[in-house]
Structures are given as C-alpha cells and as structure tokens.
C-alpha cells in the first residue's frame, strides 16, 4: 500500500485509471473472491461455530474440575516462558555465530536448517526411540559408561516435558536463527567499525550496537513464536502423547484429546481459555505487520 | 581477508567449540533415523552407533509393502503427493489473485482482506483444528481428500498472500501505468506484466505450500482415517499405536517420507530464504 501511495502523489484525477475504475474494481473483486470464499467457509464459519459450541458455562466448570486441564495450563506456561525464552536467546546467540565469514560455517548453516526443512514426525519418532529406556541408544551408552540404567526418560513427567520443550527448540531453532541473522546482517557495518575504533569489547559491541538495532525484531519474533508455540501440537503429542498419565499435555494437545474423546464442548472450552493470551498477541502482531 | 595470526587461531577454536555441538545437536536425530533405516533389526536394537552390516533391506520391504503396516504404502505416498500438489496449486492461484488485486488493482476493501488473512495467519494451527474438524463434518467432507486440501489451503494462503503482497508492492507502479496506456486490460496486465515479474516469489510460495501440506500431521490425522486414504505421516503415527511396532521399518518409512521435502527445500533454497524470511517478520 504505502509504496504505491508514496510514488504517485503527483497523480492527477484524470489518470487512465479513473476511466476504467469500475472495470478494474470488478476484476479486483473477482480476484479477491476465491480467498474471501475460503475465509468464509473455513475460518469464519468454523471459528463462530466453535465459539458457539464453547458457550456453556458448564463446560468451563467441568474443565476447571479436570486436574488434567490445570496441569496442561501449567505445562503450557512452562512451555511459553522457559521454552520460548531459551529458544530465542539461543537463536540470538547462534545468529551471531552464523554470520561469521567462514566457509565451514556456511556449510554448517546449510545443514543447520534441516530440522526445519524435514517433517516433524520422522525426527520426533527417531528421538522417541533414542530415549527408549530399554532399547534406545542413549540408555545403552549410559549403561556402557556408568554401568547403571539410565532414567526412564519419557515416563517421568518432568523429564518428558523437558524433552518435549527440547524437541520444540530443536525443530524451530533454525527458523528463528535465520530470521535473527537477517536482522543482524541489516545492521550497518560502519557502526561496528566505529565501535572497534573506540576500543569496544565484543560484549560492548553487542550491548551498544547489535542489541539496540535488534531489540524490536527480537521482541516481535518472541511474540510471534508465542502464538506458534501455543499451536505446536506435534512436539508434545508425538513425543509423549501427553503421557505419562496425561501429565505432559499442553492446551493444544488437550483440545485434541477432548476432541478424540468426543467431548467437543470441553475441547473448544480449553481453546477458548487460551484466548486472553492469544488475542492481545494477534492484535499486536497485526498492528505491527499491517503498518 | 585478515592475515593469519595466533589470535585468529584462538578465534577459530572458539568458533569450533560452538560449531561442533551445533552440528551434533542438529544432526543427531536425523543420523539416528538414517542409522535405523540401514540397520538390520538386531543391530538397531543393540544401540550401536554404526551397524555391523549396513543394508538396504528395510527399503526393499517398504517398497514392496511386505509388512502388515505397509500394505498401503504406495497408496499413502500417492495421497501425500496429490494433496501436497493440489494445495500448492490452489494456494498459488488464490494468493496470487488476491495479492494482485490488493497491491496492483488497489481494490476497495483490499486492506480489510489483507487484515483478515493476517488474522488467520496468527490463529494457532492446533486451535483452529478443533472447529475445522467439526466444520468438515458438517460439510460432509470428512475422510475425503478435499477436506485436507481445503484445510491446508486455508492455513497456507494467509502467509502466501502476505509475502506476495509485500513482493508486489516493490514492483514499480510505472510498469502498470505504461501497460494501461497501451490499452492493457487488468487481465492482460496480470498475465503479461505481473506474473513474469513475480516468478521468484511464486516459486518460493509454491514450495512453501507444498512443503506445508506434505509435512502436515495434525490435520491429516483428524480429517482422514481410512488406511487407503490417509497420508504418510498419519500412517507413521498409526505405527505407534501397535505394541510391537517394527521400528526399523517405521524409521525407514520416515526417512523416505522426509527425503522429498528436504530435497525440495535445497532445490529451491535460493528462492525460499529470500522470499520467505523477508515476509516472515518485518523489522
């Protein structure tokens, strides 16, 4: 939008556009129609229908009384607070590593993208087997090194949740590193040179040049990552299945669990519970992106 | 390039200290997947880091569908392919039309549509899945490939429209004006001026939509259920339900399933990185 309005301030009202405005408008609307139809059929209708299903206060009482829900809500918060901050901080640090001009680092960055490029299910299943207490390679190694049995990784809720967070980080770290790399590369190089002339240390260069330039991008990425992490079903479901004893569910997997149990009202209610968190984020992101 | 010095060696060592763990962290699950695929069953289960007798035997079993769980492997592979391609084509069509209308024709209400699309982009996918499942039921599309195709088009289009609109805005407006002067209709403008200039972005978005659909697990798992109708990831998930999962075959199938998207990503990397990350987060 902005690019076009900026480039034609001198346009006169009698441009060729105006004479064709109606035809153009008709074409424009016809071209928009496919998306509007998809939006109406598969966003407006489902979302309103879902909200309508979630209208009974009884669902929320039932949800509140279900200990699995409380646990899932806490897990979701742990996922968001620990998982996202850890992921974004590592991504920020690694983005600094990957912009180094070395041939081997360029090769590494090509490989580094793999977790993001390959589908979730094979790699998550691979990790799942790696940590199988009886047959997995991790406990084999632990036994070889220490002579003791390793932990029962996915059957201890605390460890299993940590692993699910690790899985989430493994999968999404490349994407955010790539984005933050783009941000770092956009910082004018002479600012670093000036800092170097002033004798700034590596940390000072980060503190006074890199971080001020990256702060907004970093915040936006963190918030966007929150929205997507709330919708991350695979990392938890495929690794732990929500178990052991339904103790590692997050809201995304819990909603699907109720759906599979044919408790659609509860399923929608669980999702609606996340809306106070999601809606401000969506509002903020839309404001940022549609400026 | 700087001259070689002791300090450089120290720097290089520090970088390696980061690079090596990063390499292991990145590749370990993938290596483990490959290892299983080329290991005979007993080697894989013995926790070896490299099989004593690497073999392609597992691939033969999968390709010849010689296991109860693999009866429909080729049908499922075909389902994944058809659905991914359909999603790619439909998303490209819908998003290109919308981006052209919003950015070049400046159709009234275009901004609103853009905002609606952005709104969809920000709904967490697992949250939309629940009402989407019911909606597909109401439309009578459950267990029909169209349900998954429409669901994935719904999820892929917003970002596609957003990226294509960003790219459209960068094209000089003078091109349109010149074409209109020459008497071009909006459709001629679209075909002859717009599409050729947008080609790199279209490649990026097409790849994005195909990969998204090929990799999707949750929606496929909810919307399709018949063994001959499901896609590969759902079939892989179903392996897990069994008590005696043939893990070496599961991993082999998983590797075969992971290869096309990885290959596609690397084939179009040049377009993907520029096209997708530019639109992802505007700094």
mmCIF file of N, CA and C in Angstrom, chain A residues 1 3-4 7 15 24-25 27-29 31-32 35 38-39 41-43 45-46 49 94 97 102 104 108 110-115 119 121-122 125-127 129-130 135 137 140 170 178 217 224 227-228 230-231 233 237 252 259 264 267-268 271 274 285-286 288-291, chain B residues 12 15 19 22-23 25-26 29 32-33 36 45-47 94 97 100-101 103 105-108 111 115-117 120-122 124 126-127 130-131 133-136 138-139 150 154 161-162 165 169 173 177 186-187 215 218 221 233 237 240 247 251 254 257 261 265-266 277 281-282:
data_model
loop_
_atom_site.group_PDB
_atom_site.id
_atom_site.type_symbol
_atom_site.label_atom_id
_atom_site.label_comp_id
_atom_site.label_asym_id
_atom_site.label_seq_id
_atom_site.Cartn_x
_atom_site.Cartn_y
_atom_site.Cartn_z
ATOM 1 N N UNK A 1 0.832 -1.196 0.000
ATOM 2 C CA UNK A 1 0.000 0.000 0.000
ATOM 3 C C UNK A 1 0.868 1.249 0.000
ATOM 4 N N UNK A 3 3.970 1.850 -0.532
ATOM 5 C CA UNK A 3 4.897 2.076 -1.645
ATOM 6 C C UNK A 3 4.187 2.776 -2.792
ATOM 7 N N UNK A 4 2.970 2.355 -3.046
ATOM 8 C CA UNK A 4 2.259 2.895 -4.197
ATOM 9 C C UNK A 4 1.768 4.312 -3.935
ATOM 10 N N UNK A 7 4.557 6.763 -4.233
ATOM 11 C CA UNK A 7 5.190 7.008 -5.520
ATOM 12 C C UNK A 7 4.280 7.775 -6.477
ATOM 13 N N UNK A 15 -6.315 10.450 -14.452
ATOM 14 C CA UNK A 15 -5.453 9.364 -14.910
ATOM 15 C C UNK A 15 -6.287 8.318 -15.637
ATOM 16 N N UNK A 24 -11.879 -2.165 -13.426
ATOM 17 C CA UNK A 24 -10.791 -2.604 -12.567
ATOM 18 C C UNK A 24 -11.313 -3.118 -11.235
ATOM 19 N N UNK A 25 -12.274 -2.383 -10.703
ATOM 20 C CA UNK A 25 -12.833 -2.800 -9.416
ATOM 21 C C UNK A 25 -13.499 -4.161 -9.521
ATOM 22 N N UNK A 27 -12.822 -6.507 -11.658
ATOM 23 C CA UNK A 27 -11.755 -7.515 -11.750
ATOM 24 C C UNK A 27 -11.121 -7.758 -10.393
ATOM 25 N N UNK A 28 -10.859 -6.677 -9.698
ATOM 26 C CA UNK A 28 -10.228 -6.800 -8.382
ATOM 27 C C UNK A 28 -11.066 -7.641 -7.446
ATOM 28 N N UNK A 29 -12.356 -7.353 -7.422
ATOM 29 C CA UNK A 29 -13.225 -8.114 -6.519
ATOM 30 C C UNK A 29 -13.305 -9.580 -6.942
ATOM 31 N N UNK A 31 -11.008 -11.227 -8.354
ATOM 32 C CA UNK A 31 -9.747 -11.883 -7.982
ATOM 33 C C UNK A 31 -9.649 -12.121 -6.476
ATOM 34 N N UNK A 32 -10.322 -11.269 -5.720
ATOM 35 C CA UNK A 32 -10.327 -11.466 -4.268
ATOM 36 C C UNK A 32 -11.290 -12.573 -3.850
ATOM 37 N N UNK A 35 -10.250 -16.084 -2.252
ATOM 38 C CA UNK A 35 -9.793 -16.094 -0.866
ATOM 39 C C UNK A 35 -10.935 -15.782 0.093
ATOM 40 N N UNK A 38 -12.826 -18.921 0.689
ATOM 41 C CA UNK A 38 -12.097 -19.826 1.583
ATOM 42 C C UNK A 38 -12.179 -19.311 3.016
ATOM 43 N N UNK A 39 -11.986 -18.011 3.174
ATOM 44 C CA UNK A 39 -12.008 -17.413 4.507
ATOM 45 C C UNK A 39 -13.374 -17.605 5.169
ATOM 46 N N UNK A 41 -15.710 -19.867 4.414
ATOM 47 C CA UNK A 41 -16.080 -21.269 4.628
ATOM 48 C C UNK A 41 -15.226 -21.952 5.679
ATOM 49 N N UNK A 42 -13.936 -21.594 5.748
ATOM 50 C CA UNK A 42 -13.034 -22.377 6.598
ATOM 51 C C UNK A 42 -12.397 -21.583 7.732
ATOM 52 N N UNK A 43 -12.762 -20.304 7.858
ATOM 53 C CA UNK A 43 -12.319 -19.559 9.039
ATOM 54 C C UNK A 43 -13.521 -18.983 9.779
ATOM 55 N N UNK A 45 -16.841 -19.467 9.454
ATOM 56 C CA UNK A 45 -17.825 -20.448 9.910
ATOM 57 C C UNK A 45 -17.267 -21.325 11.033
ATOM 58 N N UNK A 46 -16.089 -21.959 10.871
ATOM 59 C CA UNK A 46 -15.582 -22.795 11.970
ATOM 60 C C UNK A 46 -15.368 -22.016 13.259
ATOM 61 N N UNK A 49 -18.701 -21.135 14.802
ATOM 62 C CA UNK A 49 -19.311 -22.379 15.250
ATOM 63 C C UNK A 49 -18.612 -22.881 16.519
ATOM 64 N N UNK A 94 23.236 -17.787 18.356
ATOM 65 C CA UNK A 94 23.685 -18.527 17.171
ATOM 66 C C UNK A 94 23.666 -17.655 15.914
ATOM 67 N N UNK A 97 26.879 -16.296 15.640
ATOM 68 C CA UNK A 97 27.854 -17.303 15.203
ATOM 69 C C UNK A 97 27.764 -17.513 13.689
ATOM 70 N N UNK A 102 33.037 -17.640 7.324
ATOM 71 C CA UNK A 102 33.917 -18.815 7.215
ATOM 72 C C UNK A 102 33.230 -19.788 6.278
ATOM 73 N N UNK A 104 33.404 -23.041 6.381
ATOM 74 C CA UNK A 104 32.813 -24.176 7.125
ATOM 75 C C UNK A 104 31.550 -23.766 7.863
ATOM 76 N N UNK A 108 27.910 -25.377 7.571
ATOM 77 C CA UNK A 108 27.156 -25.769 8.761
ATOM 78 C C UNK A 108 25.758 -25.158 8.732
ATOM 79 N N UNK A 110 24.003 -24.516 6.200
ATOM 80 C CA UNK A 110 23.173 -25.260 5.246
ATOM 81 C C UNK A 110 22.588 -26.520 5.897
ATOM 82 N N UNK A 111 23.413 -27.187 6.720
ATOM 83 C CA UNK A 111 22.926 -28.384 7.418
ATOM 84 C C UNK A 111 21.978 -28.013 8.555
ATOM 85 N N UNK A 112 22.286 -26.883 9.184
ATOM 86 C CA UNK A 112 21.559 -26.444 10.378
ATOM 87 C C UNK A 112 20.065 -26.260 10.109
ATOM 88 N N UNK A 113 19.723 -25.992 8.851
ATOM 89 C CA UNK A 113 18.333 -25.714 8.501
ATOM 90 C C UNK A 113 17.501 -26.998 8.428
ATOM 91 N N UNK A 114 18.181 -28.145 8.381
ATOM 92 C CA UNK A 114 17.486 -29.418 8.180
ATOM 93 C C UNK A 114 16.298 -29.679 9.122
ATOM 94 N N UNK A 115 16.449 -29.467 10.436
ATOM 95 C CA UNK A 115 15.303 -29.760 11.319
ATOM 96 C C UNK A 115 14.047 -29.007 10.894
ATOM 97 N N UNK A 119 9.979 -32.938 7.776
ATOM 98 C CA UNK A 119 8.745 -33.020 8.556
ATOM 99 C C UNK A 119 9.001 -33.461 9.997
ATOM 100 N N UNK A 121 7.341 -35.592 12.043
ATOM 101 C CA UNK A 121 7.080 -36.921 12.589
ATOM 102 C C UNK A 121 8.278 -37.876 12.535
ATOM 103 N N UNK A 122 9.022 -37.977 11.420
ATOM 104 C CA UNK A 122 10.123 -38.943 11.461
ATOM 105 C C UNK A 122 11.189 -38.595 12.489
ATOM 106 N N UNK A 125 9.900 -39.206 16.078
ATOM 107 C CA UNK A 125 9.875 -40.640 16.374
ATOM 108 C C UNK A 125 11.289 -41.172 16.587
ATOM 109 N N UNK A 126 12.223 -40.624 15.830
ATOM 110 C CA UNK A 126 13.612 -41.032 15.983
ATOM 111 C C UNK A 126 14.112 -40.696 17.393
ATOM 112 N N UNK A 127 13.804 -39.478 17.858
ATOM 113 C CA UNK A 127 14.194 -39.086 19.214
ATOM 114 C C UNK A 127 13.496 -39.974 20.233
ATOM 115 N N UNK A 129 12.642 -42.978 19.970
ATOM 116 C CA UNK A 129 13.297 -44.272 20.121
ATOM 117 C C UNK A 129 14.676 -44.150 20.764
ATOM 118 N N UNK A 130 15.387 -43.053 20.440
ATOM 119 C CA UNK A 130 16.698 -42.832 21.041
ATOM 120 C C UNK A 130 16.620 -42.892 22.562
ATOM 121 N N UNK A 135 15.642 -50.047 24.778
ATOM 122 C CA UNK A 135 16.318 -50.308 23.508
ATOM 123 C C UNK A 135 17.068 -49.096 22.959
ATOM 124 N N UNK A 137 19.446 -45.848 22.176
ATOM 125 C CA UNK A 137 20.903 -45.713 22.144
ATOM 126 C C UNK A 137 21.398 -44.916 23.351
ATOM 127 N N UNK A 140 21.700 -47.166 26.330
ATOM 128 C CA UNK A 140 22.788 -48.100 26.038
ATOM 129 C C UNK A 140 24.128 -47.465 26.379
ATOM 130 N N UNK A 170 14.514 -27.847 19.097
ATOM 131 C CA UNK A 170 15.268 -28.477 18.000
ATOM 132 C C UNK A 170 14.622 -28.134 16.657
ATOM 133 N N UNK A 178 17.645 -18.001 11.553
ATOM 134 C CA UNK A 178 17.708 -17.430 10.204
ATOM 135 C C UNK A 178 17.135 -16.011 10.189
ATOM 136 N N UNK A 217 12.992 -6.307 16.549
ATOM 137 C CA UNK A 217 12.858 -7.569 15.819
ATOM 138 C C UNK A 217 12.798 -8.740 16.794
ATOM 139 N N UNK A 224 5.637 -13.595 18.167
ATOM 140 C CA UNK A 224 5.130 -14.465 17.108
ATOM 141 C C UNK A 224 5.384 -15.927 17.479
ATOM 142 N N UNK A 227 2.723 -17.289 19.757
ATOM 143 C CA UNK A 227 1.497 -17.723 19.097
ATOM 144 C C UNK A 227 1.691 -19.107 18.488
ATOM 145 N N UNK A 228 2.818 -19.278 17.794
ATOM 146 C CA UNK A 228 3.024 -20.555 17.113
ATOM 147 C C UNK A 228 3.278 -21.684 18.087
ATOM 148 N N UNK A 230 1.987 -21.943 21.032
ATOM 149 C CA UNK A 230 0.683 -22.348 21.554
ATOM 150 C C UNK A 230 0.024 -23.350 20.621
ATOM 151 N N UNK A 231 0.299 -23.245 19.333
ATOM 152 C CA UNK A 231 -0.312 -24.142 18.362
ATOM 153 C C UNK A 231 0.550 -25.345 18.029
ATOM 154 N N UNK A 233 1.421 -28.749 18.264
ATOM 155 C CA UNK A 233 0.806 -29.991 18.713
ATOM 156 C C UNK A 233 1.829 -31.129 18.652
ATOM 157 N N UNK A 237 2.662 -34.163 21.360
ATOM 158 C CA UNK A 237 1.849 -35.335 21.069
ATOM 159 C C UNK A 237 2.682 -36.495 20.543
ATOM 160 N N UNK A 252 -2.841 -27.243 23.425
ATOM 161 C CA UNK A 252 -3.061 -27.704 22.053
ATOM 162 C C UNK A 252 -3.371 -29.199 22.014
ATOM 163 N N UNK A 259 -11.319 -33.742 21.914
ATOM 164 C CA UNK A 259 -11.974 -33.977 20.625
ATOM 165 C C UNK A 259 -12.037 -35.477 20.327
ATOM 166 N N UNK A 264 -16.598 -32.425 22.598
ATOM 167 C CA UNK A 264 -16.301 -31.259 21.777
ATOM 168 C C UNK A 264 -16.427 -29.950 22.553
ATOM 169 N N UNK A 267 -13.401 -29.498 24.520
ATOM 170 C CA UNK A 267 -12.317 -29.237 23.597
ATOM 171 C C UNK A 267 -12.267 -27.761 23.225
ATOM 172 N N UNK A 268 -13.429 -27.222 22.852
ATOM 173 C CA UNK A 268 -13.480 -25.804 22.479
ATOM 174 C C UNK A 268 -13.231 -24.917 23.691
ATOM 175 N N UNK A 271 -9.662 -24.426 24.395
ATOM 176 C CA UNK A 271 -9.034 -23.496 23.463
ATOM 177 C C UNK A 271 -9.414 -22.056 23.795
ATOM 178 N N UNK A 274 -7.370 -20.135 26.179
ATOM 179 C CA UNK A 274 -6.098 -19.554 25.756
ATOM 180 C C UNK A 274 -6.301 -18.208 25.076
ATOM 181 N N UNK A 285 0.492 -8.258 16.747
ATOM 182 C CA UNK A 285 1.193 -8.675 15.531
ATOM 183 C C UNK A 285 0.550 -8.070 14.291
ATOM 184 N N UNK A 286 -0.802 -8.028 14.289
ATOM 185 C CA UNK A 286 -1.465 -7.459 13.111
ATOM 186 C C UNK A 286 -1.130 -5.990 12.976
ATOM 187 N N UNK A 288 1.557 -4.547 13.971
ATOM 188 C CA UNK A 288 2.948 -4.420 13.550
ATOM 189 C C UNK A 288 3.116 -4.717 12.062
ATOM 190 N N UNK A 289 2.454 -5.773 11.610
ATOM 191 C CA UNK A 289 2.694 -6.202 10.238
ATOM 192 C C UNK A 289 1.901 -5.386 9.219
ATOM 193 N N UNK A 290 0.755 -4.831 9.614
ATOM 194 C CA UNK A 290 -0.043 -4.153 8.597
ATOM 195 C C UNK A 290 0.198 -2.648 8.600
ATOM 196 N N UNK A 291 1.163 -2.192 9.344
ATOM 197 C CA UNK A 291 1.502 -0.772 9.326
ATOM 198 C C UNK A 291 1.794 -0.291 7.917
ATOM 199 N N UNK B 12 39.200 -19.150 15.878
ATOM 200 C CA UNK B 12 38.733 -20.317 15.138
ATOM 201 C C UNK B 12 38.370 -21.440 16.103
ATOM 202 N N UNK B 15 35.145 -20.684 17.791
ATOM 203 C CA UNK B 15 34.024 -20.920 16.875
ATOM 204 C C UNK B 15 33.739 -22.409 16.738
ATOM 205 N N UNK B 19 30.505 -24.574 17.018
ATOM 206 C CA UNK B 19 30.065 -25.254 15.805
ATOM 207 C C UNK B 19 29.868 -26.743 15.990
ATOM 208 N N UNK B 22 26.699 -27.621 17.862
ATOM 209 C CA UNK B 22 25.573 -27.279 16.994
ATOM 210 C C UNK B 22 25.371 -28.369 15.953
ATOM 211 N N UNK B 23 26.486 -28.835 15.376
ATOM 212 C CA UNK B 23 26.407 -29.885 14.353
ATOM 213 C C UNK B 23 25.792 -31.157 14.931
ATOM 214 N N UNK B 25 23.950 -31.542 17.706
ATOM 215 C CA UNK B 25 22.562 -31.262 18.092
ATOM 216 C C UNK B 25 21.636 -31.321 16.888
ATOM 217 N N UNK B 26 22.081 -30.729 15.776
ATOM 218 C CA UNK B 26 21.246 -30.664 14.583
ATOM 219 C C UNK B 26 21.061 -32.036 13.946
ATOM 220 N N UNK B 29 19.265 -36.516 15.707
ATOM 221 C CA UNK B 29 18.009 -37.250 15.433
ATOM 222 C C UNK B 29 17.923 -37.728 13.985
ATOM 223 N N UNK B 32 20.270 -40.690 13.568
ATOM 224 C CA UNK B 32 19.658 -41.853 14.209
ATOM 225 C C UNK B 32 18.589 -42.478 13.319
ATOM 226 N N UNK B 33 17.875 -41.601 12.614
ATOM 227 C CA UNK B 33 16.849 -42.053 11.669
ATOM 228 C C UNK B 33 17.483 -42.850 10.532
ATOM 229 N N UNK B 36 18.908 -46.246 11.677
ATOM 230 C CA UNK B 36 17.889 -47.278 11.815
ATOM 231 C C UNK B 36 17.476 -47.837 10.463
ATOM 232 N N UNK B 45 18.519 -52.433 17.502
ATOM 233 C CA UNK B 45 18.044 -52.539 18.877
ATOM 234 C C UNK B 45 19.178 -52.731 19.876
ATOM 235 N N UNK B 46 20.395 -52.981 19.373
ATOM 236 C CA UNK B 46 21.515 -53.169 20.284
ATOM 237 C C UNK B 46 22.186 -51.840 20.625
ATOM 238 N N UNK B 47 21.636 -50.734 20.146
ATOM 239 C CA UNK B 47 22.180 -49.429 20.498
ATOM 240 C C UNK B 47 23.540 -49.150 19.886
ATOM 241 N N UNK B 94 -5.039 -18.807 -5.480
ATOM 242 C CA UNK B 94 -5.804 -17.909 -4.609
ATOM 243 C C UNK B 94 -4.962 -16.718 -4.158
ATOM 244 N N UNK B 97 -3.927 -14.200 -7.085
ATOM 245 C CA UNK B 97 -5.071 -13.359 -7.447
ATOM 246 C C UNK B 97 -5.299 -12.289 -6.386
ATOM 247 N N UNK B 100 -2.494 -9.629 -6.267
ATOM 248 C CA UNK B 100 -2.583 -8.735 -7.426
ATOM 249 C C UNK B 100 -3.711 -7.727 -7.225
ATOM 250 N N UNK B 101 -4.851 -8.224 -6.765
ATOM 251 C CA UNK B 101 -6.000 -7.333 -6.573
ATOM 252 C C UNK B 101 -5.705 -6.290 -5.495
ATOM 253 N N UNK B 103 -2.658 -5.338 -4.163
ATOM 254 C CA UNK B 103 -1.485 -4.488 -4.324
ATOM 255 C C UNK B 103 -1.498 -3.686 -5.624
ATOM 256 N N UNK B 105 -4.262 -3.635 -8.238
ATOM 257 C CA UNK B 105 -5.531 -3.021 -8.643
ATOM 258 C C UNK B 105 -6.077 -2.132 -7.530
ATOM 259 N N UNK B 106 -5.487 -2.231 -6.366
ATOM 260 C CA UNK B 106 -5.919 -1.456 -5.198
ATOM 261 C C UNK B 106 -7.440 -1.477 -5.059
ATOM 262 N N UNK B 107 -7.955 -2.682 -5.072
ATOM 263 C CA UNK B 107 -9.395 -2.874 -4.996
ATOM 264 C C UNK B 107 -9.903 -2.391 -3.636
ATOM 265 N N UNK B 108 -11.083 -1.710 -3.613
ATOM 266 C CA UNK B 108 -11.622 -1.274 -2.328
ATOM 267 C C UNK B 108 -11.873 -2.484 -1.418
ATOM 268 N N UNK B 111 -7.508 -3.859 1.803
ATOM 269 C CA UNK B 111 -6.812 -3.796 3.088
ATOM 270 C C UNK B 111 -7.497 -4.668 4.129
ATOM 271 N N UNK B 115 -6.039 -7.842 6.205
ATOM 272 C CA UNK B 115 -6.102 -7.987 7.662
ATOM 273 C C UNK B 115 -6.757 -9.295 8.074
ATOM 274 N N UNK B 116 -7.797 -9.682 7.338
ATOM 275 C CA UNK B 116 -8.442 -10.964 7.631
ATOM 276 C C UNK B 116 -7.445 -12.105 7.453
ATOM 277 N N UNK B 117 -6.665 -11.998 6.377
ATOM 278 C CA UNK B 117 -5.679 -13.044 6.102
ATOM 279 C C UNK B 117 -4.636 -13.081 7.218
ATOM 280 N N UNK B 120 -5.938 -14.811 10.232
ATOM 281 C CA UNK B 120 -5.890 -16.272 10.093
ATOM 282 C C UNK B 120 -4.475 -16.801 10.326
ATOM 283 N N UNK B 121 -3.507 -16.057 9.804
ATOM 284 C CA UNK B 121 -2.103 -16.463 9.939
ATOM 285 C C UNK B 121 -1.725 -16.592 11.408
ATOM 286 N N UNK B 122 -2.357 -15.784 12.259
ATOM 287 C CA UNK B 122 -1.976 -15.766 13.666
ATOM 288 C C UNK B 122 -2.831 -16.667 14.553
ATOM 289 N N UNK B 124 -3.325 -19.972 16.173
ATOM 290 C CA UNK B 124 -2.509 -21.177 16.312
ATOM 291 C C UNK B 124 -3.184 -22.366 15.610
ATOM 292 N N UNK B 126 -3.199 -25.571 15.842
ATOM 293 C CA UNK B 126 -3.853 -26.647 16.597
ATOM 294 C C UNK B 126 -5.193 -26.172 17.154
ATOM 295 N N UNK B 127 -5.344 -24.854 17.342
ATOM 296 C CA UNK B 127 -6.599 -24.337 17.881
ATOM 297 C C UNK B 127 -7.688 -24.324 16.812
ATOM 298 N N UNK B 130 -9.717 -27.934 15.887
ATOM 299 C CA UNK B 130 -10.916 -28.481 16.525
ATOM 300 C C UNK B 130 -12.189 -28.032 15.796
ATOM 301 N N UNK B 131 -12.412 -26.708 15.680
ATOM 302 C CA UNK B 131 -13.615 -26.316 14.934
ATOM 303 C C UNK B 131 -13.563 -26.720 13.462
ATOM 304 N N UNK B 133 -12.392 -29.439 12.236
ATOM 305 C CA UNK B 133 -12.801 -30.841 12.156
ATOM 306 C C UNK B 133 -14.329 -30.942 12.104
ATOM 307 N N UNK B 134 -14.991 -30.182 12.994
ATOM 308 C CA UNK B 134 -16.444 -30.223 13.014
ATOM 309 C C UNK B 134 -17.046 -29.646 11.734
ATOM 310 N N UNK B 135 -16.421 -28.557 11.269
ATOM 311 C CA UNK B 135 -16.910 -27.925 10.051
ATOM 312 C C UNK B 135 -16.847 -28.885 8.872
ATOM 313 N N UNK B 136 -15.726 -29.586 8.747
ATOM 314 C CA UNK B 136 -15.583 -30.529 7.644
ATOM 315 C C UNK B 136 -16.646 -31.621 7.759
ATOM 316 N N UNK B 138 -19.626 -31.161 9.045
ATOM 317 C CA UNK B 138 -20.879 -30.529 8.609
ATOM 318 C C UNK B 138 -20.950 -30.404 7.092
ATOM 319 N N UNK B 139 -19.798 -30.161 6.470
ATOM 320 C CA UNK B 139 -19.781 -30.054 5.006
ATOM 321 C C UNK B 139 -19.816 -31.430 4.338
ATOM 322 N N UNK B 150 -8.525 -28.356 1.453
ATOM 323 C CA UNK B 150 -9.088 -27.053 1.829
ATOM 324 C C UNK B 150 -8.489 -26.548 3.145
ATOM 325 N N UNK B 154 -6.389 -23.145 3.478
ATOM 326 C CA UNK B 154 -6.779 -22.113 4.445
ATOM 327 C C UNK B 154 -5.585 -21.678 5.286
ATOM 328 N N UNK B 161 -0.440 -14.839 0.722
ATOM 329 C CA UNK B 161 -0.933 -13.531 0.296
ATOM 330 C C UNK B 161 -0.033 -12.435 0.845
ATOM 331 N N UNK B 162 0.338 -12.595 2.097
ATOM 332 C CA UNK B 162 1.174 -11.582 2.753
ATOM 333 C C UNK B 162 2.518 -11.420 2.041
ATOM 334 N N UNK B 165 2.026 -10.044 -1.479
ATOM 335 C CA UNK B 165 1.661 -8.622 -1.465
ATOM 336 C C UNK B 165 2.899 -7.770 -1.195
ATOM 337 N N UNK B 169 4.225 -5.023 -3.903
ATOM 338 C CA UNK B 169 4.385 -3.602 -3.592
ATOM 339 C C UNK B 169 5.727 -3.060 -4.070
ATOM 340 N N UNK B 173 5.243 1.088 -9.978
ATOM 341 C CA UNK B 173 3.887 1.345 -10.437
ATOM 342 C C UNK B 173 3.879 1.817 -11.891
ATOM 343 N N UNK B 177 1.224 1.506 -15.206
ATOM 344 C CA UNK B 177 0.703 2.677 -15.904
ATOM 345 C C UNK B 177 1.023 2.604 -17.387
ATOM 346 N N UNK B 186 -6.977 -5.268 -17.192
ATOM 347 C CA UNK B 186 -6.380 -5.784 -15.955
ATOM 348 C C UNK B 186 -5.871 -7.217 -16.092
ATOM 349 N N UNK B 187 -6.594 -8.043 -16.858
ATOM 350 C CA UNK B 187 -6.171 -9.432 -17.017
ATOM 351 C C UNK B 187 -4.888 -9.544 -17.820
ATOM 352 N N UNK B 215 4.163 -31.980 4.923
ATOM 353 C CA UNK B 215 4.638 -32.213 6.280
ATOM 354 C C UNK B 215 3.528 -32.263 7.319
ATOM 355 N N UNK B 218 -1.184 -33.074 12.055
ATOM 356 C CA UNK B 218 -2.405 -32.969 12.856
ATOM 357 C C UNK B 218 -3.688 -32.969 12.026
ATOM 358 N N UNK B 221 -4.328 -36.231 10.337
ATOM 359 C CA UNK B 221 -4.690 -37.236 11.333
ATOM 360 C C UNK B 221 -6.162 -37.085 11.744
ATOM 361 N N UNK B 233 2.356 -39.286 6.881
ATOM 362 C CA UNK B 233 2.582 -39.018 8.308
ATOM 363 C C UNK B 233 1.544 -39.687 9.200
ATOM 364 N N UNK B 237 2.193 -42.311 12.182
ATOM 365 C CA UNK B 237 1.628 -42.166 13.521
ATOM 366 C C UNK B 237 0.901 -43.432 13.948
ATOM 367 N N UNK B 240 2.669 -46.291 15.685
ATOM 368 C CA UNK B 240 2.928 -46.145 17.111
ATOM 369 C C UNK B 240 1.887 -46.830 17.967
ATOM 370 N N UNK B 247 10.071 -50.995 14.483
ATOM 371 C CA UNK B 247 10.706 -49.678 14.494
ATOM 372 C C UNK B 247 11.636 -49.445 13.313
ATOM 373 N N UNK B 251 11.172 -46.289 10.902
ATOM 374 C CA UNK B 251 12.206 -45.282 10.638
ATOM 375 C C UNK B 251 12.524 -45.207 9.148
ATOM 376 N N UNK B 254 9.841 -43.388 7.560
ATOM 377 C CA UNK B 254 10.002 -41.989 7.953
ATOM 378 C C UNK B 254 11.074 -41.293 7.128
ATOM 379 N N UNK B 257 9.850 -40.656 3.676
ATOM 380 C CA UNK B 257 8.883 -39.565 3.723
ATOM 381 C C UNK B 257 9.570 -38.210 3.900
ATOM 382 N N UNK B 261 10.707 -33.527 0.899
ATOM 383 C CA UNK B 261 10.708 -32.124 1.312
ATOM 384 C C UNK B 261 12.113 -31.563 1.485
ATOM 385 N N UNK B 265 13.427 -28.463 -0.541
ATOM 386 C CA UNK B 265 13.926 -27.274 0.136
ATOM 387 C C UNK B 265 15.274 -26.865 -0.442
ATOM 388 N N UNK B 266 16.188 -27.848 -0.575
ATOM 389 C CA UNK B 266 17.517 -27.498 -1.069
ATOM 390 C C UNK B 266 17.485 -27.077 -2.529
ATOM 391 N N UNK B 277 11.751 -15.494 4.385
ATOM 392 C CA UNK B 277 12.150 -14.803 5.608
ATOM 393 C C UNK B 277 11.871 -13.306 5.499
ATOM 394 N N UNK B 281 8.904 -11.686 9.225
ATOM 395 C CA UNK B 281 8.846 -10.663 10.257
ATOM 396 C C UNK B 281 9.452 -9.386 9.692
ATOM 397 N N UNK B 282 8.609 -8.396 9.547
ATOM 398 C CA UNK B 282 9.109 -7.136 9.026
ATOM 399 C C UNK B 282 9.787 -6.412 10.173
#
